[in-house]
Every structure is written in C-alpha cells, then in structure tokens.
Coordinates of C-alpha atoms in Angstrom, one line a residue:
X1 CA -12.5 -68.9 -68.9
X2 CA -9.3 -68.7 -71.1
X3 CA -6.5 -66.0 -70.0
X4 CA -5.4 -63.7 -72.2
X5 CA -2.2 -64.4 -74.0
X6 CA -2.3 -60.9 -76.3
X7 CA -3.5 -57.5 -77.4
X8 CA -3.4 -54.6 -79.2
X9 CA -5.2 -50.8 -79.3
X10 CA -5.0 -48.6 -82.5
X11 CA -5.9 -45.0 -82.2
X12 CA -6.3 -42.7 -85.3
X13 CA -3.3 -40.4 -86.6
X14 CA -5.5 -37.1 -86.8
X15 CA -6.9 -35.0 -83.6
X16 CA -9.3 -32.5 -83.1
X17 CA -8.8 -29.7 -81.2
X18 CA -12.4 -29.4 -79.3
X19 CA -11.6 -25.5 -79.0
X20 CA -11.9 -25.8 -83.4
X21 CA -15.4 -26.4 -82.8
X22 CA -16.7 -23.3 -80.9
X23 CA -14.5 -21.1 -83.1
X24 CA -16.9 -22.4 -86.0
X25 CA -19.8 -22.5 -84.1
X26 CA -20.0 -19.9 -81.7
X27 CA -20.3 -22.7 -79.1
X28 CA -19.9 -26.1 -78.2
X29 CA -16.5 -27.2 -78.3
X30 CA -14.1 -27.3 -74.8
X31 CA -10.8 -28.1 -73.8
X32 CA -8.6 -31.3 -74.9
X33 CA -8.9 -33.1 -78.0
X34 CA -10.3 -36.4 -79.8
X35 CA -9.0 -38.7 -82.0
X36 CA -10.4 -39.1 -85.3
X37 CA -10.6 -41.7 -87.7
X38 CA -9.1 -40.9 -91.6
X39 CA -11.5 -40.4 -94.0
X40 CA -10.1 -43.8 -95.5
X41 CA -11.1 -45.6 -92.5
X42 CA -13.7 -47.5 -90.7
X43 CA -14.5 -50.0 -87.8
X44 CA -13.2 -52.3 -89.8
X45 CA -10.2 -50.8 -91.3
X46 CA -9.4 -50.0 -87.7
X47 CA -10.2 -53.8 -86.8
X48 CA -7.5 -55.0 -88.5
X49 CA -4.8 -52.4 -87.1
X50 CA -5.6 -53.4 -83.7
X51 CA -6.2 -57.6 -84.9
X52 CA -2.4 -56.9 -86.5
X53 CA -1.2 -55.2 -82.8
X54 CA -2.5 -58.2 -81.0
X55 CA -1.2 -60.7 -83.6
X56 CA 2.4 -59.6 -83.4
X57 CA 2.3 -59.9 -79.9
X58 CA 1.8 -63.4 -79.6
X59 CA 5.2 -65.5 -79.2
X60 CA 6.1 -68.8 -77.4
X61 CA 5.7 -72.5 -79.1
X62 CA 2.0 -72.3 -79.4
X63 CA 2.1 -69.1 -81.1
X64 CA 2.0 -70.3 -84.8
X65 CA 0.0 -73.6 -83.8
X66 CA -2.6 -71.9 -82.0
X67 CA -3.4 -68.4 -84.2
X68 CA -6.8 -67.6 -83.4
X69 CA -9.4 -70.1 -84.3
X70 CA -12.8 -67.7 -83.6
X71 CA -12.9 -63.6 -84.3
X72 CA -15.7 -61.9 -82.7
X73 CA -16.1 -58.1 -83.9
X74 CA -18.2 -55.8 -81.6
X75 CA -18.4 -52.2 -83.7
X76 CA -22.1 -50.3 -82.8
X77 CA -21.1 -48.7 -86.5
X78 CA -20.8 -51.8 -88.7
X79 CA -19.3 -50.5 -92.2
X80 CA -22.2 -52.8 -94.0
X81 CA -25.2 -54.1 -93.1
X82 CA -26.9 -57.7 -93.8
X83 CA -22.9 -58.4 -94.6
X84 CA -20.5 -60.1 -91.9
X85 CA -17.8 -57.0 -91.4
X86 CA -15.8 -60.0 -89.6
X87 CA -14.8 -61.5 -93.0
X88 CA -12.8 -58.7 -94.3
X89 CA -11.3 -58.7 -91.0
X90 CA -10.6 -62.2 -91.1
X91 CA -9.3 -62.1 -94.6
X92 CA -6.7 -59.2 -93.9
X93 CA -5.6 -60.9 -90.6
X94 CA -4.7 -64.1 -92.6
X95 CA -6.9 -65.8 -90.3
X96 CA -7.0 -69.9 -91.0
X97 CA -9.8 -70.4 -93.6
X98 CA -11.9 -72.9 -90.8
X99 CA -11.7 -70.0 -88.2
X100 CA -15.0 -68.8 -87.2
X101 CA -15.6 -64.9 -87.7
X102 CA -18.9 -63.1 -86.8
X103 CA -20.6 -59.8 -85.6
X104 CA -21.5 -58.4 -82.4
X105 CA -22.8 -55.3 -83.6
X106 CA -25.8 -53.1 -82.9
X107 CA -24.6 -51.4 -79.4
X108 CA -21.8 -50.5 -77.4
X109 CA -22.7 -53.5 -75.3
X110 CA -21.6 -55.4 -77.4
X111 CA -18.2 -55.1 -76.9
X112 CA -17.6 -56.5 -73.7
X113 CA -20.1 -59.3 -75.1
X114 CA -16.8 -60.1 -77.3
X115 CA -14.8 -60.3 -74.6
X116 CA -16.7 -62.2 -72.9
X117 CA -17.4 -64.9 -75.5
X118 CA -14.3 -64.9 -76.9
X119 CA -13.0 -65.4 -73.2
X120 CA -15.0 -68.5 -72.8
X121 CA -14.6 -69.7 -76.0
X122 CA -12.9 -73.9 -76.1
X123 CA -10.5 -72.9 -78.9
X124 CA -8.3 -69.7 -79.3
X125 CA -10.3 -66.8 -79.8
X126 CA -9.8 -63.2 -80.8
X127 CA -12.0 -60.3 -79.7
X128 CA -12.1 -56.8 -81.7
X129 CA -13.8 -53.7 -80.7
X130 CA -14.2 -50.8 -82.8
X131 CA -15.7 -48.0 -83.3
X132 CA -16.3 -44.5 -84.7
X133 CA -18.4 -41.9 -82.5
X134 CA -19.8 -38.7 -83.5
X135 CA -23.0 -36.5 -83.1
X136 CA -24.6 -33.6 -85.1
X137 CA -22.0 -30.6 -85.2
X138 CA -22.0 -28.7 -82.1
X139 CA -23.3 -31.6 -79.8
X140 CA -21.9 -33.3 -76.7
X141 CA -21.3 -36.5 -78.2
X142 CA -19.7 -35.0 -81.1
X143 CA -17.3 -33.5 -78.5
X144 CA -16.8 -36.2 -76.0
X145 CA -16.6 -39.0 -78.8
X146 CA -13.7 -40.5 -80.1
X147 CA -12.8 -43.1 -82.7
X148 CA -10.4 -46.2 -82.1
X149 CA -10.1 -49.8 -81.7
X150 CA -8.9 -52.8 -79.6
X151 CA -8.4 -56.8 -79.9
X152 CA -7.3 -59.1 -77.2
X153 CA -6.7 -63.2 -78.2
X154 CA -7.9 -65.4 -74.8
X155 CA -6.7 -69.1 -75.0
X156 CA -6.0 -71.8 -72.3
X157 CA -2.7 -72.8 -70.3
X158 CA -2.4 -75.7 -72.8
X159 CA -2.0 -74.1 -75.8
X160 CA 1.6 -72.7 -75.4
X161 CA 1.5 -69.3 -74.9
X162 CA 2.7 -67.5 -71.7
X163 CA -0.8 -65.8 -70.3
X164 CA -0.9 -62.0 -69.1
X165 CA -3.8 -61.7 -67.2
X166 CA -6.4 -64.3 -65.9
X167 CA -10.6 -63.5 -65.5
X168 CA -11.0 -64.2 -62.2
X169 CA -14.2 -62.8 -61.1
X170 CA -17.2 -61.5 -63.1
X171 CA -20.8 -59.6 -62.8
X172 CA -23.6 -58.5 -64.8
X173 CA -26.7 -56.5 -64.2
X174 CA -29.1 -56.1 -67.3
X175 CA -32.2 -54.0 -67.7
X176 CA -34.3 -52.9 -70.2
X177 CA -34.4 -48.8 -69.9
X178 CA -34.2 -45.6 -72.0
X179 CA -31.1 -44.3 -72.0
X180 CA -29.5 -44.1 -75.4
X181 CA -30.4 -45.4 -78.9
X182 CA -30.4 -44.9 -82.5
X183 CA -32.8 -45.8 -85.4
X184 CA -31.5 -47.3 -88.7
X185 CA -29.8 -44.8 -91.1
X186 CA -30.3 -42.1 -88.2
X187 CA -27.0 -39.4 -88.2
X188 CA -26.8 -39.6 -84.7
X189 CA -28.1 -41.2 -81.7
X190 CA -30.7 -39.2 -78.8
X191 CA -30.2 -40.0 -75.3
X192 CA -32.6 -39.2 -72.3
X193 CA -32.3 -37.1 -69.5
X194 CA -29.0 -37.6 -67.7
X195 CA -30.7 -38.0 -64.0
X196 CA -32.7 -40.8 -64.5
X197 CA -29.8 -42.8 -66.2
X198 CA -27.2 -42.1 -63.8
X199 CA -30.2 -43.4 -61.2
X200 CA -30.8 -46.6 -63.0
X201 CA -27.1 -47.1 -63.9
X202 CA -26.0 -47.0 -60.4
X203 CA -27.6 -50.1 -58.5
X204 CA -26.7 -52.0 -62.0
X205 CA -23.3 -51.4 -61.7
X206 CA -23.3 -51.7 -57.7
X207 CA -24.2 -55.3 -58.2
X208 CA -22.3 -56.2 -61.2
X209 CA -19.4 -55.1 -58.9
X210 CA -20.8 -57.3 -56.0
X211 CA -20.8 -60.6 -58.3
X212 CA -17.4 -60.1 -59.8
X213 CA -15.6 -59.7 -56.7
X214 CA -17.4 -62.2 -55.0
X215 CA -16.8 -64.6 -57.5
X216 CA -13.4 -63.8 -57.7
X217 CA -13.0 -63.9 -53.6
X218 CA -12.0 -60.2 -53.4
X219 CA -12.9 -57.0 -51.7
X220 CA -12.8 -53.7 -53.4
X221 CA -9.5 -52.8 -51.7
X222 CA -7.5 -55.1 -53.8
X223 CA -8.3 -53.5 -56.7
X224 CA -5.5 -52.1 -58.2
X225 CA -6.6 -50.2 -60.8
X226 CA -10.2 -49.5 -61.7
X227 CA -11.9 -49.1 -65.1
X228 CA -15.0 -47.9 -65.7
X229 CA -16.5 -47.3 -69.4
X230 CA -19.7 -46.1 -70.6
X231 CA -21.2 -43.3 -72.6
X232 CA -23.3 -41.6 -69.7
X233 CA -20.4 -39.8 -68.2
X234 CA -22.4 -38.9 -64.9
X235 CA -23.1 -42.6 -64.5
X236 CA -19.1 -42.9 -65.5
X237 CA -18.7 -40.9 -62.7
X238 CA -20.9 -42.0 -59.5
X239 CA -19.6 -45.6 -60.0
X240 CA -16.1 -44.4 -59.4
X241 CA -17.1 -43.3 -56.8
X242 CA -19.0 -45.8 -55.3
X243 CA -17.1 -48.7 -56.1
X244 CA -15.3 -48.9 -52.6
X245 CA -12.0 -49.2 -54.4
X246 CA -8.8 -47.1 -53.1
X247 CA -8.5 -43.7 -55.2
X248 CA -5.5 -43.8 -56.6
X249 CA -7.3 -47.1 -58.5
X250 CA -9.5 -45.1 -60.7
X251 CA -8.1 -45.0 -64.2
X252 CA -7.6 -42.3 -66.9
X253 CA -10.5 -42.5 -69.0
X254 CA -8.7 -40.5 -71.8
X255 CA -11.3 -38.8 -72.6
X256 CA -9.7 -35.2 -72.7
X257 CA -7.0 -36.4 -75.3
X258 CA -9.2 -38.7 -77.3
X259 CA -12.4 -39.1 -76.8
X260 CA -14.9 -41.8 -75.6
X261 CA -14.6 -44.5 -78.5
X262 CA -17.5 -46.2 -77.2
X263 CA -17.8 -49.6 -78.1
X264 CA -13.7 -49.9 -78.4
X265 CA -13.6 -47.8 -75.0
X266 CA -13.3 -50.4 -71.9
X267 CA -10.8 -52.4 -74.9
X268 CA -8.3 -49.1 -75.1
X269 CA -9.1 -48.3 -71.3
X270 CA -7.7 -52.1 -70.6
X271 CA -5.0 -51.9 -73.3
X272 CA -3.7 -48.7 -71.1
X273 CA -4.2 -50.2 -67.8
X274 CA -1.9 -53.5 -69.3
X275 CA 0.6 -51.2 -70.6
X276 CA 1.5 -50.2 -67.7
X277 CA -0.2 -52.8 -64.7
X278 CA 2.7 -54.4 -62.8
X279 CA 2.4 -58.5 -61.8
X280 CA -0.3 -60.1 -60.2
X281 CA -2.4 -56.7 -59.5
X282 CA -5.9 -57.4 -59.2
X283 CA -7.9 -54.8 -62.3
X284 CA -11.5 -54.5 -62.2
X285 CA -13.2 -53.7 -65.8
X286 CA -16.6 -51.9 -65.4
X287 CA -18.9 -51.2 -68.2
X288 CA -21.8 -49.4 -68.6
X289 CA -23.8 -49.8 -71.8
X290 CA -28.2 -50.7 -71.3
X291 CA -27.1 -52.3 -67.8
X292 CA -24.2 -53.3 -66.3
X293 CA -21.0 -56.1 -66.6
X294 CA -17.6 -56.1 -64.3
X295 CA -14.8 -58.2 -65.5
X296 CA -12.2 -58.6 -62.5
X297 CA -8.8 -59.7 -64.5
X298 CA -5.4 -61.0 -61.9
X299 CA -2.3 -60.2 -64.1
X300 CA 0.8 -62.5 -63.6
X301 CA 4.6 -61.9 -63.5
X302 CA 4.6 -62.5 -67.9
X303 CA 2.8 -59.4 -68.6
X304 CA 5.9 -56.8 -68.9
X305 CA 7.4 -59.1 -71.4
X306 CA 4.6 -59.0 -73.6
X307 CA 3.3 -55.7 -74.0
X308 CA 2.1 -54.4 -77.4
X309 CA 4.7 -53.0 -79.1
X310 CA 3.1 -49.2 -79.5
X311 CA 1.4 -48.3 -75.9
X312 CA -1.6 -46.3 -76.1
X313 CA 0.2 -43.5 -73.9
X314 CA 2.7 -43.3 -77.7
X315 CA 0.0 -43.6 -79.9
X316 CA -1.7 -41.0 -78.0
X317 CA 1.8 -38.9 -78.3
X318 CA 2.1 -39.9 -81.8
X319 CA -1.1 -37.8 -83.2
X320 CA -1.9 -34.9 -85.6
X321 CA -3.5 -32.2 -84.0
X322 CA -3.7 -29.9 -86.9
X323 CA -7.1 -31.1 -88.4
X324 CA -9.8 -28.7 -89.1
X325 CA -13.3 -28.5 -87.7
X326 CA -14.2 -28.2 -91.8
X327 CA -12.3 -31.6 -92.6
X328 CA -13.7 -33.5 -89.6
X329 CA -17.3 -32.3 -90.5
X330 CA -16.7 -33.4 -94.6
X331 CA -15.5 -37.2 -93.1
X332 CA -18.3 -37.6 -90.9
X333 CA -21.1 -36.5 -93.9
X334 CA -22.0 -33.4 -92.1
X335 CA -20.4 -30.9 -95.1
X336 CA -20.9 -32.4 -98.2
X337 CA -17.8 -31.3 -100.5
X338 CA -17.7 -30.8 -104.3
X339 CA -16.3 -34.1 -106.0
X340 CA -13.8 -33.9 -108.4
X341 CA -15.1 -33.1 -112.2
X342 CA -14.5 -36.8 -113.0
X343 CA -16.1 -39.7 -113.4
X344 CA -17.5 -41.4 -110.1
X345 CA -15.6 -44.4 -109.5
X346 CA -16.7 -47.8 -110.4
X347 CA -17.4 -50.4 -107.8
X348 CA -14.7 -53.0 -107.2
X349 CA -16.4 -56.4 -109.0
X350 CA -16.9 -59.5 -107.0
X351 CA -15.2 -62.3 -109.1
X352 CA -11.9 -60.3 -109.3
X353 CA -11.4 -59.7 -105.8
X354 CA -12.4 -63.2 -104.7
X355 CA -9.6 -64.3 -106.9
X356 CA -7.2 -61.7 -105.4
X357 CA -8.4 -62.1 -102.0
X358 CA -4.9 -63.3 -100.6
X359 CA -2.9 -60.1 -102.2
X360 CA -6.0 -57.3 -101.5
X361 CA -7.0 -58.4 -98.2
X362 CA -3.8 -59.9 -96.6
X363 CA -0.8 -58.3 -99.0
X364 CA 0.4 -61.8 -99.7
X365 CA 2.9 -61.3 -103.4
X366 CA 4.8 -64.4 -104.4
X367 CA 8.9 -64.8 -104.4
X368 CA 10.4 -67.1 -106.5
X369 CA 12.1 -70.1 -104.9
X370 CA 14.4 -70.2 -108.0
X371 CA 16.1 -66.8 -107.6
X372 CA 14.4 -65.1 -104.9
X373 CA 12.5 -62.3 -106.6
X374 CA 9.5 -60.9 -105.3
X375 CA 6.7 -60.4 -107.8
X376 CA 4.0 -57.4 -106.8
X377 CA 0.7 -58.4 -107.1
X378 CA 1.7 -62.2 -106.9
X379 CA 2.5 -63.6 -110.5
X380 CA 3.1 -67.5 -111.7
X381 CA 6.4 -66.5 -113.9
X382 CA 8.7 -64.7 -112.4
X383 CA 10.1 -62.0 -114.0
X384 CA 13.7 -61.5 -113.3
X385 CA 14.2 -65.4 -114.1
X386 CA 11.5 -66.5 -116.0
X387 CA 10.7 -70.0 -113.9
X388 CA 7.2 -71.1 -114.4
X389 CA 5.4 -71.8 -111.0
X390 CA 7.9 -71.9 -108.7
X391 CA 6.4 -69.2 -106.4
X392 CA 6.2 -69.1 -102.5
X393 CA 3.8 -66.6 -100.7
X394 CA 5.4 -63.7 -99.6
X395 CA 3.8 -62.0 -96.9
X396 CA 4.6 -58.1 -96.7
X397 CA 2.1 -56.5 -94.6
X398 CA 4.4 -56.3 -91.9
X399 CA 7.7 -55.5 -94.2
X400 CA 8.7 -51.9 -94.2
X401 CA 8.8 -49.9 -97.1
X402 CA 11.4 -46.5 -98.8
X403 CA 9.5 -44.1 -100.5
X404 CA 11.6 -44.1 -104.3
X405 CA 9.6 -41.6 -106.2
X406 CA 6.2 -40.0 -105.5
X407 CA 3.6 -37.4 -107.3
X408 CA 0.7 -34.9 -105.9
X409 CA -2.4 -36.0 -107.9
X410 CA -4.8 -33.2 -108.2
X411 CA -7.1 -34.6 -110.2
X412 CA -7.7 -37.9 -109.1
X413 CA -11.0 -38.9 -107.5
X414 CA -10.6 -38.7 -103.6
X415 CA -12.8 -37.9 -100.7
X416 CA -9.7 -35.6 -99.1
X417 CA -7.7 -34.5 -101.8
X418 CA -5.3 -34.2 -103.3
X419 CA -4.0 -37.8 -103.8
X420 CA -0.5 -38.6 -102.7
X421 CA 0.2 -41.3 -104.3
X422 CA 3.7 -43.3 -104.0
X423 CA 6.5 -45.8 -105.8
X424 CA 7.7 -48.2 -102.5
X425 CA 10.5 -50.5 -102.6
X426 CA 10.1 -53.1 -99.7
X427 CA 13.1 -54.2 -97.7
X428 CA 14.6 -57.3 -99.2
X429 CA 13.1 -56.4 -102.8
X430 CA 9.7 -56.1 -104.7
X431 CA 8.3 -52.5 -105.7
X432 CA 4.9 -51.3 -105.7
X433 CA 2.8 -48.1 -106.5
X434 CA -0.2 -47.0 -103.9
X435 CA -1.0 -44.6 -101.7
X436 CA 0.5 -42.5 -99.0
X437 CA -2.0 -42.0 -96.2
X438 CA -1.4 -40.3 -92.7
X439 CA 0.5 -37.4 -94.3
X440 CA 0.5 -34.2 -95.2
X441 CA 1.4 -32.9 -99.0
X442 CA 5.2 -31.3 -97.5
X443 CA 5.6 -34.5 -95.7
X444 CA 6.1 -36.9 -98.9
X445 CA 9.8 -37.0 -100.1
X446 CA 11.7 -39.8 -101.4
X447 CA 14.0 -41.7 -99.1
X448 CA 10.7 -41.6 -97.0
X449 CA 10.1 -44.6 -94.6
X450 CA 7.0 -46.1 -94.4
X451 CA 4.7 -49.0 -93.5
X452 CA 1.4 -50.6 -94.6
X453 CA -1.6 -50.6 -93.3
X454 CA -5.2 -51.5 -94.0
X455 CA -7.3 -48.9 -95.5
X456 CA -10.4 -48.0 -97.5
X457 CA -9.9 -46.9 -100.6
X458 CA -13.0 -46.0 -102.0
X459 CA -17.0 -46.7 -101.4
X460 CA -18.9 -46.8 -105.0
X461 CA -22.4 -47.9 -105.4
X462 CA -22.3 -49.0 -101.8
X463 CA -18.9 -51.1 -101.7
X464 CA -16.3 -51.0 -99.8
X465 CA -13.2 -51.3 -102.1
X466 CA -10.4 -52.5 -99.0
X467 CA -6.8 -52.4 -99.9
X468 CA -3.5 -51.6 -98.3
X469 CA -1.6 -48.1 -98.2
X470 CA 1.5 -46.5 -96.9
X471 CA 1.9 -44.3 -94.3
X472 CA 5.2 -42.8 -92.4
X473 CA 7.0 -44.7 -89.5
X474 CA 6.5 -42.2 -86.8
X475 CA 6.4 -44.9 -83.9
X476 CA 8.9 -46.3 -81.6
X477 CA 9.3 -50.0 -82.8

C-alpha cells in the first residue's frame, strides 16, 4: 500500500451552541458545541477546502511531477445525484485533465473505502471525505452531528515525496445488520435500538483489530494513539474499551466541540492525531460504519515537517460560536424563510461555464507576459497594454486579497441575507468584485484582509452555481 505523503482537514467557521437548542425547544440540546457548515456550502464545497489543505502540503522534487493522478470522494450527502460530485472537485483542485475522479457515496462507510483505495491505488491518489450531518430539530443526531471534511494524497517511495506515515497493518469485519439507514429524499436517517448495535458492533470490531495488528506484527500495547469512529457512540465506546490498547492511547473524538462529521470523522480524527503524533508511533484507525475496518498507520521521523499548515486544534479555536438555533434550522431546510420580493435566480447555463471552467472552478485569470497585468476574469487583450494574446494563466486561488471598497446589499437574492458583497485587490495586482463570506455585517471594512475559498453561490432549478468568495484571514499561516 502507498504511504501517505499529505493532508488536510477543514472544519466550518460557524458553531452551535447545543444549549441554543433546548432554549428553543424546551429540550434536547446539551453541553459543547458543533460545527456547522455555511449556508453557501456543501460536501463538495468543503471537498475542495480540505483537497487545497492537502495540496499545499505537498513539497519535495516529486511534488509538481506527481500531483494526484486518482481523487476518490466519500460524502454519505452527495450535493447531486446521478452526477459525479468528484468533477467539480477535480476541476477546482486544478487536478490534471487524465486524472481519474469518482464517488464513494451512499454511507459513512464509505469513507474509509477512500482511504483505502486510494491507499492502494499504482499511481498517486487523493482521498476526500466530507460530510454534513444533521437530524430533525430536537434529535440526537442533530446534536451530536457535525459538518467538516478531510483529504489525504498516498503515493509510493518512488515518487519523490518524503512519506509521513506508512499502512502497516489492516482489518475488516463486514456484516449485513440494521443499525442505521436512510431512504432517498428522506430528512433524516432512523437508527435501531442502541443494544443490539453496540452487540453486533463489538465482535466486528474485536476482529478487525485482530487482523490489523496481526498483519502489521503488533500487539495492542504499541499503539500509541487509538482512533475509533463511528456514529453509534455506545459501540464508539465499548471498543475503546476493549481494544487492549494503553489508556492514555484513546483519542479525542471531538465531539463536544464539533460534532461527529460522520463520513469525514475517522479523516479529521487522523488529521488531529497527525498534527500532533511524534516519529514512528504506531496509530491504530478504527471505524465503525455497517461492520467493521482498522487501519494500523507507523509514522516516521518526516511527519513534524509536514504538518498542514492550519491544525484542527486552530481551526477548532478559530470558530463562530454566535449562530442561532433559528439560522442553523433555515440552512438545514427545517425553517423555511421568506425569499427576497425578487425574481428567483436563474440557473447557471451549461455552455458558459464549460467555457469558463478554468476561471469558475479553479480562479485561473490571465497576466500578460508583455507588461505583467493581470486581467479578472481571464481576457485575450490586455487592458493596461493592449497586446493581443500574449496571456499566461495566473492562478490566484491561493493569493491573498485587501478589501478596497465594500456595500451591504439588502435586496439581493440570498439564502442568509443580507449580501456582503466586496471590491478585492489581489497582492501583486488584478481587482475583482464578489462576495464576502464567513463574516458578520460590522466585520466588513476596507483595508480588510482576506482570502478565497470555494463556495456555493446559489442552487436554481436544481444546480449548483460553484464559484469562489472571500472571506477574512483569521488563521495562523
């Protein structure tokens, strides 16, 4: 199997305050928080954040040469169906147009699946989970749930680029049982009776355990730090412990600041655990999800050079707990709000965006070669010169931004109004107007500094109309 050269985790600006819920309801609710998604995003917006984390993680001589060649996306809340979600992922990534890019989607199972294959995958390979969890108002899994995302790039010892942790040993247990599921344009999911699924889960994840370590030539007292992910928390629970592993092993499952995310849980789980794991520690990655899989990863002395650059411990740090119980419930569908009296957007047309696909997916604008200008949306005449195709790309997705001038929109059609919308001016040059997300209305201001990130900006008649916005630098880096 491949060793893992990179990664990333992305975890939502905005908390909720669990307490937010019984004051509403009467009930429900409890202590902590959970992080929750923007009303502009999705698992694939969030995708792309943590694709981008793991991206810009990636150095040595192989790191250009060898950019992921396969992207496998594990979400069990795909933002379209009968439509590869891995595409727009791809496309914002700048992914190599002969790079594979595919689903896993349908259950929280299916993230580790990515791992997995993109582990044992012949070529460089990137694996994404993401995922948005909630219930109906006043419900366990609407409390416990938690939205966020993770992506780790595997490749080989031949492809240049210094590995951070190695699969050494690995198990799986599968069974066919009732535990949790969800029909097709259900609200929520139902789950069974918590006995009977913390009985089958356990002798699953006992011998998932069994195989990875014995594969890997361990005993549970060289584990070093101990994951365990799954929805059933009691399950959650007993294998921690059963496991045989020292105590001081069991990892955080950060739960009581943000949530169980699901299908991006054991990803953010392991993103913590490498953010902090020192050389050549021994971590064993449990998940529970309609049986049982254990991943046993050896990191190696490389790893505390190559961190992601925003730990989940600062991202956690870094959010908003100021979000009202109302606002979550109008994101998630539960509250439906009055629109704006104006007309309902139009869907973004197909030709159009094909055409722009390298500036709306990837922010890719053109600089002249002649004088250097940079032209916002890409352009073949350059405006400050007036040369005639003599453009380079200019990638800025990852070029920080100063807010020049701004405006409050109170009339423009938005799911959370009202609109902030912004006039940028990039470092090194090239303005453009869009809008400010991740803020509140006092926080805008010009002189503001800000970066992009991937967002949705609207859904109309069914699409997804994906484009970039900016928000404020608030984290180290």
């Amino acid at each position: 199997m491949g060793g893992l050269v990179s990664y990333g985790a992305y975890i939502p600006y905005y908390r909720l305050e669990r307490g937010r819920i019984a004051g509403v309801l009467g009930s429900g609710g409890g202590r902590g928080t959970r992080a929750v998604a923007g009303y502009d995003e999705d698992t694939t917006s969030m995708a792309v954040e943590a694709g981008r984390a793991a991206l810009a993680g990636l150095t040595g001589p192989g790191a250009e040469r060898d950019t992921p060649r396969q992207l496998f996306f594990a979400t069990s809340v795909p933002a379209y169906a009968d439509k590869t979600n891995a595409t727009a992922v791809h496309a914002a990534l700048r992914l190599p147009a002969d790079a594979l890019a595919m689903d896993m989607a349908g259950a929280v199972r299916s993230g580790v699946g990515a791992l997995i294959t993109a582990a044992q995958s012949p070529v460089p390979a990137m694996a994404v989970l993401s995922d948005i969890r909630t219930g109906l108002p006043g419900s366990s899994d609407e409390r416990d749930g938690g939205d966020g995302a993770a992506a780790f790039i595997f490749g080989g010892e031949s492809d240049g680029l210094p590995m951070l942790a190695e699969i050494v040993g690995q198990g799986s247990a599968t069974a066919e049982f009732l535990d949790r599921w969800r029909t097709p344009g259900a609200p929520s999911s139902r789950v069974w009776e918590e006995r009977f699924g913390e009985q089958v889960y356990g002798p699953l994840a006992e011998a998932a355990i069994a195989d990875a370590l014995k594969q890997a030539g361990l005993t549970p007292s060289q584990v070093g730090h101990l994951i365990v992910a799954g929805l059933h928390a009691r399950a959650v629970g007993r294998t921690l412990k059963t496991a045989g592993t020292p105590a001081e092993a069991a990892a955080d499952n950060l739960v009581a600041s943000i949530g169980n995310a699901g299908t991006a849980q054991a990803g953010i789980l392991l993103a913590d655990v490498l953010d902090r794991a020192g050389p050549y520690e021994i971590v064993l990655l449990v998940v529970l999800a309609d049986g049982a899989t254990a991943l046993a990863l050896r990191t190696t002395e490389t790893l505390a050079a190559h961190r992601q650059r925003q730990p989940v411990a600062a991202q956690i740090a870094a959010g908003n707990t100021m979000l009202e119980y109302a606002t979550f419930l109008s994101w998630r569908g539960f509250l439906d709000r009055e629109p704006p009296r104006r007309p309902d957007p139009e869907p973004v047309a197909a030709p159009p965006a094909q055409r722009r696909a390298d500036w709306k997916f990837g922010l890719v604008a053109s600089k002249c070669t002649q004088c250097g200008t940079r032209s916002l949306p890409p352009d073949r005449v350059c405006k400050q010169c007036h040369a005639v195709d003599e453009m380079a790309q200019e990638p800025l997705a990852d070029v920080p931004a100063t807010v020049t001038t701004y405006t409050v929109d109170r009339l423009a059609y938005t799911p959370s109004p009202p609109m902030l919308m912004v006039v940028i001016d990039f470092d090194g040059g090239g303005r453009m107007r869009c809008q400010l997300t991740d803020a509140a209305e006092d926080e805008v201001r010009a002189g503001l500094r800000v970066e992009m990130t991937f967002r949705r900006l609207i859904n109309a008649a069914g699409v997804n109309n994906y484009f970039w916005k900016a928000r404020p630098v608030r984290r180290e880096g």
